[in-house]
Structure formats: structure tokens, C-alpha cells
PDB file of C-alpha atoms in Angstrom:
ATOM      1  CA  MET A 100      -8.986  80.358 116.910  1.00 46.00           C
ATOM      2  CA  SER A 101     -11.762  81.634 119.192  1.00 46.00           C
ATOM      3  CA  SER A 102     -12.091  85.147 120.497  1.00 45.00           C
ATOM      4  CA  ALA A 103     -11.885  83.756 124.073  1.00 45.00           C
ATOM      5  CA  ARG A 104      -8.070  83.385 123.695  1.00 50.00           C
ATOM      6  CA  PHE A 105      -7.640  86.825 122.130  1.00 47.00           C
ATOM      7  CA  PRO A 106      -9.655  89.431 123.964  1.00 50.00           C
ATOM      8  CA  GLY A 107     -11.025  91.961 121.569  1.00 51.00           C
ATOM      9  CA  GLY A 108     -12.241  89.553 118.941  1.00 52.00           C
ATOM     10  CA  PRO A 109     -10.949  87.729 115.883  1.00 51.00           C
ATOM     11  CA  ARG A 110      -9.423  90.853 114.286  1.00 50.00           C
ATOM     12  CA  ARG A 111      -7.208  91.520 117.267  1.00 49.00           C
ATOM     13  CA  GLY A 112      -6.260  87.864 117.281  1.00 50.00           C
ATOM     14  CA  ARG A 113      -5.079  88.040 113.714  1.00 52.00           C
ATOM     15  CA  VAL A 114      -3.088  91.207 114.406  1.00 46.00           C
ATOM     16  CA  ALA A 115      -1.408  89.534 117.380  1.00 49.00           C
ATOM     17  CA  LEU A 116      -0.475  86.504 115.275  1.00 48.00           C
ATOM     18  CA  VAL A 117       1.064  88.723 112.586  1.00 49.00           C
ATOM     19  CA  ALA A 118       3.047  90.663 115.187  1.00 49.00           C
ATOM     20  CA  PHE A 119       4.233  87.430 116.836  1.00 51.00           C
ATOM     21  CA  ALA A 120       5.291  86.017 113.461  1.00 50.00           C
ATOM     22  CA  ALA A 121       7.192  89.208 112.594  1.00 50.00           C
ATOM     23  CA  LEU A 122       8.942  89.246 115.971  1.00 49.00           C
ATOM     24  CA  THR A 123       9.847  85.548 115.631  1.00 51.00           C
ATOM     25  CA  GLY A 124      11.241  86.136 112.141  1.00 51.00           C
ATOM     26  CA  ALA A 125      13.365  89.042 113.354  1.00 47.00           C
ATOM     27  CA  VAL A 126      14.778  86.978 116.183  1.00 44.00           C
ATOM     28  CA  LEU A 127      15.567  84.086 113.846  1.00 46.00           C
ATOM     29  CA  ALA A 128      17.113  86.449 111.326  1.00 47.00           C
ATOM     30  CA  GLY A 129      19.283  87.914 114.078  1.00 49.00           C
ATOM     31  CA  CYS A 130      20.422  84.445 115.118  1.00 48.00           C
ATOM     32  CA  SER A 131      21.154  83.551 111.500  1.00 47.00           C
ATOM     33  CA  THR A 132      23.198  86.732 111.016  1.00 45.00           C
ATOM     34  CA  GLU A 133      25.256  86.110 114.140  1.00 46.00           C
ATOM     35  CA  GLY A 134      25.800  82.487 113.102  1.00 45.00           C
ATOM     36  CA  SER A 135      26.941  83.564 109.645  1.00 46.00           C
ATOM     37  CA  GLY A 136      29.379  85.994 111.188  1.00 48.00           C
ATOM     38  CA  ASP A 137      30.886  83.260 113.376  1.00 48.00           C
ATOM     39  CA  ALA A 138      31.140  80.880 110.432  1.00 44.00           C
ATOM     40  CA  ALA A 139      32.764  83.508 108.220  1.00 46.00           C
ATOM     41  CA  ALA A 140      35.481  84.282 110.747  1.00 47.00           C
ATOM     42  CA  THR A 141      38.691  82.427 109.826  1.00 50.00           C
ATOM     43  CA  PHE A 142      42.003  81.948 111.652  1.00 49.00           C
ATOM     44  CA  SER A 143      45.053  83.523 110.011  1.00 52.00           C
ATOM     45  CA  ASN A 144      48.514  82.061 110.578  1.00 56.00           C
ATOM     46  CA  ARG A 145      50.335  85.042 109.106  1.00 58.00           C
ATOM     47  CA  ALA A 146      53.079  86.442 111.371  1.00 56.00           C
ATOM     48  CA  THR A 147      52.247  89.690 113.062  1.00 62.00           C
ATOM     49  CA  PRO A 148      54.730  92.399 112.029  1.00 60.00           C
ATOM     50  CA  PRO A 149      56.874  93.709 114.899  1.00 57.00           C
ATOM     51  CA  ALA A 150      55.934  96.964 116.512  1.00 58.00           C
ATOM     52  CA  THR A 151      58.271  99.622 115.138  1.00 55.00           C
ATOM     53  CA  GLU A 152      57.295 102.566 117.295  1.00 59.00           C
ATOM     54  CA  ASN A 153      60.367 102.010 119.490  1.00 58.00           C
ATOM     55  CA  PHE A 154      62.822 101.579 116.585  1.00 53.00           C
ATOM     56  CA  SER A 155      65.166 104.388 115.603  1.00 56.00           C
ATOM     57  CA  GLY A 156      66.438 104.809 112.055  1.00 59.00           C
ATOM     58  CA  GLU A 157      65.895 102.385 109.216  1.00 59.00           C
ATOM     59  CA  PRO A 158      66.544  98.650 109.607  1.00 59.00           C
ATOM     60  CA  PRO A 159      69.350  97.446 107.312  1.00 61.00           C
ATOM     61  CA  SER A 160      68.299  95.803 104.102  1.00 66.00           C
ATOM     62  CA  PRO A 161      69.407  92.191 103.497  1.00 70.00           C
ATOM     63  CA  MET A 162      71.811  93.419 100.801  1.00 69.00           C
ATOM     64  CA  ALA A 163      73.369  96.016 103.115  1.00 64.00           C
ATOM     65  CA  SER A 164      73.780  93.458 105.874  1.00 66.00           C
ATOM     66  CA  ALA A 165      75.450  91.022 103.478  1.00 69.00           C
ATOM     67  CA  ALA A 166      77.794  93.753 102.228  1.00 69.00           C
ATOM     68  CA  GLU A 167      78.822  94.713 105.758  1.00 68.00           C
ATOM     69  CA  SER A 168      79.401  91.081 106.628  1.00 67.00           C
ATOM     70  CA  MET A 169      81.568  90.622 103.532  1.00 72.00           C
ATOM     71  CA  LYS A 170      83.595  93.747 104.378  1.00 68.00           C
ATOM     72  CA  ALA A 171      84.235  92.435 107.878  1.00 65.00           C
ATOM     73  CA  GLU A 172      85.345  89.055 106.503  1.00 63.00           C
ATOM     74  CA  VAL A 173      87.700  90.684 103.968  1.00 63.00           C
ATOM     75  CA  LYS A 174      89.173  92.945 106.627  1.00 61.00           C
ATOM     76  CA  ALA A 175      89.706  90.045 109.026  1.00 61.00           C
ATOM     77  CA  SER A 176      91.291  87.981 106.258  1.00 56.00           C
ATOM     78  CA  ALA A 177      93.623  90.832 105.282  1.00 55.00           C
ATOM     79  CA  SER A 178      94.648  91.374 108.906  1.00 65.00           C
ATOM     80  CA  ALA A 179      95.386  87.675 109.343  1.00 63.00           C
ATOM     81  CA  ALA A 180      97.427  87.595 106.121  1.00 61.00           C
ATOM     82  CA  GLU A 181      99.461  90.626 107.186  1.00 65.00           C
ATOM     83  CA  ALA A 182     100.111  89.185 110.639  1.00 70.00           C
ATOM     84  CA  SER A 183     101.240  85.919 109.082  1.00 68.00           C
ATOM     85  CA  ALA A 184     103.533  87.687 106.598  1.00 64.00           C
ATOM     86  CA  SER A 185     105.031  89.820 109.366  1.00 69.00           C
ATOM     87  CA  ALA A 186     105.747  86.760 111.514  1.00 70.00           C
ATOM     88  CA  ARG A 187     107.430  84.945 108.619  1.00 66.00           C
ATOM     89  CA  ALA A 188     109.465  88.039 107.757  1.00 64.00           C
ATOM     90  CA  SER A 189     110.666  88.427 111.343  1.00 67.00           C
ATOM     91  CA  ALA A 190     111.723  84.784 111.519  1.00 70.00           C
ATOM     92  CA  PHE A 191     113.500  84.982 108.173  1.00 64.00           C
ATOM     93  CA  GLU A 192     115.257  88.224 109.067  1.00 68.00           C
ATOM     94  CA  GLU A 193     116.514  86.781 112.343  1.00 68.00           C
ATOM     95  CA  SER A 194     117.985  83.845 110.467  1.00 62.00           C
ATOM     96  CA  VAL A 195     119.890  85.895 107.867  1.00 66.00           C
ATOM     97  CA  SER A 196     120.679  89.272 109.413  1.00 68.00           C
ATOM     98  CA  ASP A 197     123.437  90.117 111.824  1.00 67.00           C
ATOM     99  CA  ALA A 198     122.205  93.677 112.365  1.00 74.00           C
ATOM    100  CA  THR A 199     121.315  94.627 115.926  1.00 81.00           C
ATOM    101  CA  GLU A 200     118.816  97.190 117.142  1.00 84.00           C
ATOM    102  CA  ARG A 201     121.746  99.470 117.956  1.00 89.00           C
ATOM    103  CA  THR A 202     123.099  99.337 114.400  1.00 92.00           C
ATOM    104  CA  ARG A 203     119.625  99.862 112.917  1.00 91.00           C
ATOM    105  CA  GLN A 204     119.216 102.961 115.056  1.00 94.00           C
ATOM    106  CA  GLU A 205     122.640 104.144 113.921  1.00 97.00           C
ATOM    107  CA  TYR A 206     121.651 103.724 110.268  1.00 97.00           C
ATOM    108  CA  LYS A 207     118.425 105.641 110.835  1.00 97.00           C
ATOM    109  CA  GLU A 208     120.245 108.535 112.495  1.00 98.00           C
ATOM    110  CA  GLN A 209     122.688 108.742 109.592  1.00 98.00           C
ATOM    111  CA  LEU A 210     119.856 108.791 107.056  1.00 98.00           C
ATOM    112  CA  ASP A 211     117.913 111.408 109.009  1.00 98.00           C
ATOM    113  CA  ALA A 212     120.979 113.658 108.970  1.00 97.00           C
ATOM    114  CA  ALA A 213     121.729 113.089 105.277  1.00 97.00           C
ATOM    115  CA  GLU A 214     121.007 115.773 102.694  1.00 96.00           C
ATOM    116  CA  GLY A 215     118.695 114.864  99.836  1.00 97.00           C
ATOM    117  CA  GLN A 216     119.202 111.266  98.774  1.00 98.00           C
ATOM    118  CA  GLY A 217     122.534 111.029 100.589  1.00 98.00           C
ATOM    119  CA  ASN A 218     126.074 110.782  99.268  1.00 98.00           C
ATOM    120  CA  ALA A 219     126.204 107.116  98.279  1.00 98.00           C
ATOM    121  CA  MET A 220     123.389 106.427  95.797  1.00 98.00           C
ATOM    122  CA  SER A 221     125.988 105.499  93.157  1.00 98.00           C
ATOM    123  CA  GLU A 222     127.426 102.814  95.441  1.00 98.00           C
ATOM    124  CA  VAL A 223     124.236 100.861  96.075  1.00 98.00           C
ATOM    125  CA  GLY A 224     121.808  98.749  94.050  1.00 98.00           C
ATOM    126  CA  LEU A 225     118.797  96.470  94.544  1.00 98.00           C
ATOM    127  CA  THR A 226     118.104  92.900  93.447  1.00 97.00           C
ATOM    128  CA  GLY A 227     114.960  90.889  94.194  1.00 95.00           C
ATOM    129  CA  LYS A 228     115.135  87.386  95.636  1.00 94.00           C
ATOM    130  CA  PRO A 229     112.836  84.515  94.549  1.00 94.00           C
ATOM    131  CA  LEU A 230     110.099  83.698  97.045  1.00 92.00           C
ATOM    132  CA  SER A 231     111.205  80.079  96.944  1.00 92.00           C
ATOM    133  CA  GLU A 232     114.445  81.140  98.642  1.00 91.00           C
ATOM    134  CA  THR A 233     112.821  83.266 101.340  1.00 89.00           C
ATOM    135  CA  ASN A 234     110.035  81.041 102.676  1.00 86.00           C
ATOM    136  CA  GLY A 235     107.426  83.108 100.843  1.00 89.00           C
ATOM    137  CA  VAL A 236     108.716  86.441 102.170  1.00 93.00           C
ATOM    138  CA  ARG A 237     109.278  89.472  99.905  1.00 94.00           C
ATOM    139  CA  ALA A 238     112.984  90.322 100.204  1.00 95.00           C
ATOM    140  CA  HIS A 239     115.499  92.357  98.199  1.00 97.00           C
ATOM    141  CA  VAL A 240     119.270  92.234  98.264  1.00 97.00           C
ATOM    142  CA  VAL A 241     120.814  95.665  98.837  1.00 98.00           C
ATOM    143  CA  ASN A 242     124.146  95.559  97.007  1.00 98.00           C
ATOM    144  CA  ILE A 243     126.642  97.898  98.649  1.00 98.00           C
ATOM    145  CA  ARG A 244     130.160  98.482  97.309  1.00 98.00           C
ATOM    146  CA  ASN A 245     132.668 100.839  98.868  1.00 98.00           C
ATOM    147  CA  ARG A 246     134.068 102.672  95.865  1.00 97.00           C
ATOM    148  CA  THR A 247     136.267 104.974  97.920  1.00 98.00           C
ATOM    149  CA  ASP A 248     139.861 104.488  99.011  1.00 98.00           C
ATOM    150  CA  ALA A 249     139.013 104.529 102.718  1.00 98.00           C
ATOM    151  CA  THR A 250     137.072 102.310 105.105  1.00 98.00           C
ATOM    152  CA  ALA A 251     133.429 103.416 105.308  1.00 98.00           C
ATOM    153  CA  SER A 252     130.035 102.445 106.683  1.00 98.00           C
ATOM    154  CA  TYR A 253     126.722 102.708 104.815  1.00 98.00           C
ATOM    155  CA  ALA A 254     123.072 103.292 105.686  1.00 98.00           C
ATOM    156  CA  VAL A 255     120.401 102.577 103.067  1.00 98.00           C
ATOM    157  CA  GLN A 256     116.657 103.290 103.020  1.00 98.00           C
ATOM    158  CA  VAL A 257     114.383 101.093 100.881  1.00 98.00           C
ATOM    159  CA  ASP A 258     110.759 102.110 100.343  1.00 98.00           C
ATOM    160  CA  PHE A 259     108.004  99.771  99.131  1.00 98.00           C
ATOM    161  CA  PHE A 260     105.377 101.335  96.854  1.00 98.00           C
ATOM    162  CA  ASP A 261     101.892 100.081  95.986  1.00 97.00           C
ATOM    163  CA  ALA A 262     100.326 100.247  92.512  1.00 96.00           C
ATOM    164  CA  ASP A 263      99.268 103.867  93.108  1.00 97.00           C
ATOM    165  CA  GLY A 264     102.818 104.945  93.947  1.00 97.00           C
ATOM    166  CA  LYS A 265     102.102 105.296  97.654  1.00 98.00           C
ATOM    167  CA  VAL A 266     104.779 104.291 100.161  1.00 98.00           C
ATOM    168  CA  VAL A 267     103.331 101.493 102.289  1.00 97.00           C
ATOM    169  CA  GLU A 268     106.511 100.348 104.036  1.00 97.00           C
ATOM    170  CA  THR A 269     110.063 101.526 104.732  1.00 97.00           C
ATOM    171  CA  ARG A 270     113.022  99.332 105.607  1.00 96.00           C
ATOM    172  CA  ILE A 271     116.472 100.501 106.673  1.00 97.00           C
ATOM    173  CA  VAL A 272     119.611  98.395 106.311  1.00 97.00           C
ATOM    174  CA  GLY A 273     123.328  99.021 106.096  1.00 97.00           C
ATOM    175  CA  ALA A 274     126.879  97.760 106.417  1.00 97.00           C
ATOM    176  CA  GLN A 275     129.710  98.769 108.702  1.00 96.00           C
ATOM    177  CA  ASP A 276     133.418  99.221 108.191  1.00 97.00           C
ATOM    178  CA  LEU A 277     133.730  98.152 104.570  1.00 98.00           C
ATOM    179  CA  ALA A 278     137.270  98.299 103.249  1.00 98.00           C
ATOM    180  CA  PRO A 279     137.941  99.961  99.875  1.00 98.00           C
ATOM    181  CA  ASP A 280     136.176  98.022  97.110  1.00 98.00           C
ATOM    182  CA  GLU A 281     134.631  95.648  99.666  1.00 98.00           C
ATOM    183  CA  ARG A 282     131.033  94.581  99.150  1.00 98.00           C
ATOM    184  CA  ALA A 283     128.082  93.818 101.440  1.00 97.00           C
ATOM    185  CA  GLN A 284     124.628  92.440 100.680  1.00 97.00           C
ATOM    186  CA  PRO A 285     122.141  93.048 103.496  1.00 96.00           C
ATOM    187  CA  LEU A 286     118.483  92.188 102.867  1.00 95.00           C
ATOM    188  CA  ALA A 287     115.567  94.627 102.859  1.00 96.00           C
ATOM    189  CA  ILE A 288     112.749  92.355 104.031  1.00 95.00           C
ATOM    190  CA  SER A 289     109.110  93.398 103.682  1.00 95.00           C
ATOM    191  CA  ARG A 290     106.574  92.461 106.326  1.00 94.00           C
ATOM    192  CA  LYS A 291     103.670  92.877 103.916  1.00 95.00           C
ATOM    193  CA  PRO A 292     101.903  89.938 102.202  1.00 93.00           C
ATOM    194  CA  VAL A 293     103.240  89.116  98.750  1.00 90.00           C
ATOM    195  CA  GLU A 294      99.854  90.036  97.280  1.00 92.00           C
ATOM    196  CA  PRO A 295      99.151  92.651  96.114  1.00 93.00           C
ATOM    197  CA  PRO A 296     102.569  93.219  94.507  1.00 94.00           C
ATOM    198  CA  LEU A 297     104.776  96.059  95.761  1.00 96.00           C
ATOM    199  CA  THR A 298     107.689  97.820  94.101  1.00 97.00           C
ATOM    200  CA  ALA A 299     110.907  98.272  96.089  1.00 98.00           C
ATOM    201  CA  LYS A 300     113.220 101.229  95.505  1.00 98.00           C
ATOM    202  CA  ILE A 301     116.301 102.668  97.200  1.00 98.00           C
ATOM    203  CA  VAL A 302     115.411 106.271  98.059  1.00 98.00           C
ATOM    204  CA  LYS A 303     118.396 107.264 100.213  1.00 98.00           C
ATOM    205  CA  ALA A 304     121.938 106.005 100.844  1.00 98.00           C
ATOM    206  CA  GLN A 305     124.508 107.597 103.106  1.00 98.00           C
ATOM    207  CA  ARG A 306     128.191 106.784 103.430  1.00 98.00           C
ATOM    208  CA  TYR A 307     129.814 107.794 106.748  1.00 98.00           C
TER     209      TYR A 307
END
């Protein structure tokens, strides 16, 4: 290449060519680097975690959520079973009992006024009835016998106990104007489901 194209002579021409080549290489290297960066970038389809800065407390674990759901289902099932048992008991009691609300209140007042277990525990007893005879309702026959020589009425309290000995239900029944040695057999009907089992016991009986 002649010195006419590169003022200053052949030496300056060579220096200019070297500088131009270096600059061109740098530019190409820069383009290659940018291209490599674009090619290396990849698209990720992973879900972005939710922002938690506005959450309070700890989110429930899957196990805790399942446990709470199961508790709610058990509670709802138990409530439905109790409501069903209560409805059946009411229907059965209406079909077999001649006691009125007035007489039930009278029996309760007599028991509330009684001392201790009352004066007629020796004149009463309790017998269970098969579920097949009560439309699946827990019921006990309260056997009352007037062992005195005068006409008398009776009020009897029956408590139902769970497996831990806790009273879960109380029923009050009675009989009116029994002649000497006359018997009566009112029913103490539980409104609780037949499961779990309960134990029935006469806890107070008053003759008046």
C-alpha cells in the first residue's frame, strides 16, 4: 500500500492497519459476547411463588388442613346423628307415653324437693328394652310398684352415663295415683344415638 493513502509514510500506514484490525476485532468480540448472552438465556416455566409480604401468620400445612377438615366432617356427622336420634326418640315417646308437660313438671318439682335419693328407691327398678322394639331408640322400662297400703304417686329420675362415668343425659318419668301393690312401667327414653353405649341408672325416686 503506497504512502499516498497513509500520510506519514509506510510505517504510519502499518500502525493504522494494526489499530483498525484491533478495533474491528474488539467490535466483533463484543457482538459475539452479546449474541452468546442472548442464546444462553432460556425461558423458565416454573411458577412464581406468591408474594408473602402481606400474609400474616403461617399458612396451614396440608396435614393440618386435612385434620381440620376431618374434624369438621366428624362434628357434622355427630350432630346429624344426634338430631336423628332425638327425632326418633320424640316420635317413639309420643306413641307410648301418656305423660303431659304438666305431669312432667310435677315430677320434677317433687324430685327437686326430695331429700337425698328420695323415699322410694326400694320401690323402683330399671329394665332395658331391645332396640328392635323401639325403632332403634335407647329406652328403659322404669318398674314402679306401690308397696304401701295407701294410694301414692311416684317421680323417678334416670341418668345416662358415658364410659367415663359422666352424666350426659337426664330423663324424668313417673306414675300417678297407684293403688296399694299396683304397678306402672313408664319408659325413660334417651335422645342420644345408640353409639357410643351409655349406662342408665335410677338416681332418685320420690313417693308423694
